[in-house]
Amino acid sequence: MNRSSTKPNVLFVVLDQLRADVLNGALAETVDLPNLRAFMDDAVTFTNHVTVTCPCGPARASLLTGQYAMNHRAVRNGTPLPLDKPNLATELRRGGIQPLLYGYTDTSADPRHHAADDPILTSYEQVMNGFLEALEMRFDDGRSWRGYLNELGYNVPNCDVPERDAIYIPAGDRPTAPALYSAEHSDTAFLTDRFLADLPTRADGWCAHVTYIRPHPPFVAPAPYNSMYDPAAMMPA
């Protein structure tokens, strides 16, 4: 057996801003998550994991470096993470594994390694050092999903115009109106489908970090999910 055949395949999934008590706690019996629960039953689930900081960029920096924010120093969205800071991806590479990223890490580039006018410094939605961006799913600057929707006939503005946020606005006059896209074309479905389609092209020994933006705001969902629960029937937060 050669060395590569002994390496396991690792799928590391992160959901953004999913309340812990939806999975294990007061809301577990209220929110219906059959697919996620089935996946959890067949996977390793961290039920006693608590993030050490927020918001998203610092939290992901802590998750992927194993350090407190005061140590990795990326204390807010837009604060650079030092390029030489070891993280999950760089350590996997030391072991001969290429870390794949399907989604985002919200990492701000270290300006000490870029020219002052480098466009990479204009956005906090960059990729953490060491990861290979197999699918780009950036929230503000994302192009892959927008392009996919336009190919399907949706009228979606690109991310270079002021109207770019229209994709995240309900298609109606109510906050609870459905998204302008169908559930099968949502960012969640797109990410899952692209990951599953790409997987057969990868040799064994892969590590894929798949990161979903949902249920992170803005609070817009395609039908039927936008009306699945009556707000008045929900228990207080």
Coordinates of N, CA and C in Angstrom, one line a residue, residues 6 22 25 28 30 33 39 113 122 197 214:
T6 N -3.1 5.6 2.1 CA -3.3 5.5 3.6 C -3.9 6.8 4.1
V22 N -30.5 25.0 18.2 CA -31.3 24.5 17.1 C -31.0 23.0 16.9
G25 N -30.8 21.5 22.0 CA -31.3 22.5 23.0 C -32.7 22.8 22.8
A28 N -34.5 22.4 19.4 CA -34.2 21.2 18.6 C -35.4 20.5 18.2
T30 N -38.3 22.1 17.6 CA -39.1 23.0 16.8 C -38.7 23.1 15.4
L33 N -34.8 19.7 10.8 CA -33.5 19.6 10.0 C -33.2 18.1 9.7
F39 N -26.9 13.7 8.4 CA -25.5 13.9 8.1 C -24.7 13.8 9.4
H113 N 3.0 41.7 2.5 CA 3.4 40.9 1.3 C 2.8 41.3 0.0
T122 N -8.3 45.4 -0.9 CA -9.5 46.2 -0.8 C -10.7 45.4 -0.3
A197 N -20.1 17.5 -7.5 CA -19.7 17.3 -8.9 C -18.2 17.3 -9.0
R214 N -25.3 30.5 5.0 CA -26.6 30.4 5.6 C -26.5 29.6 7.0

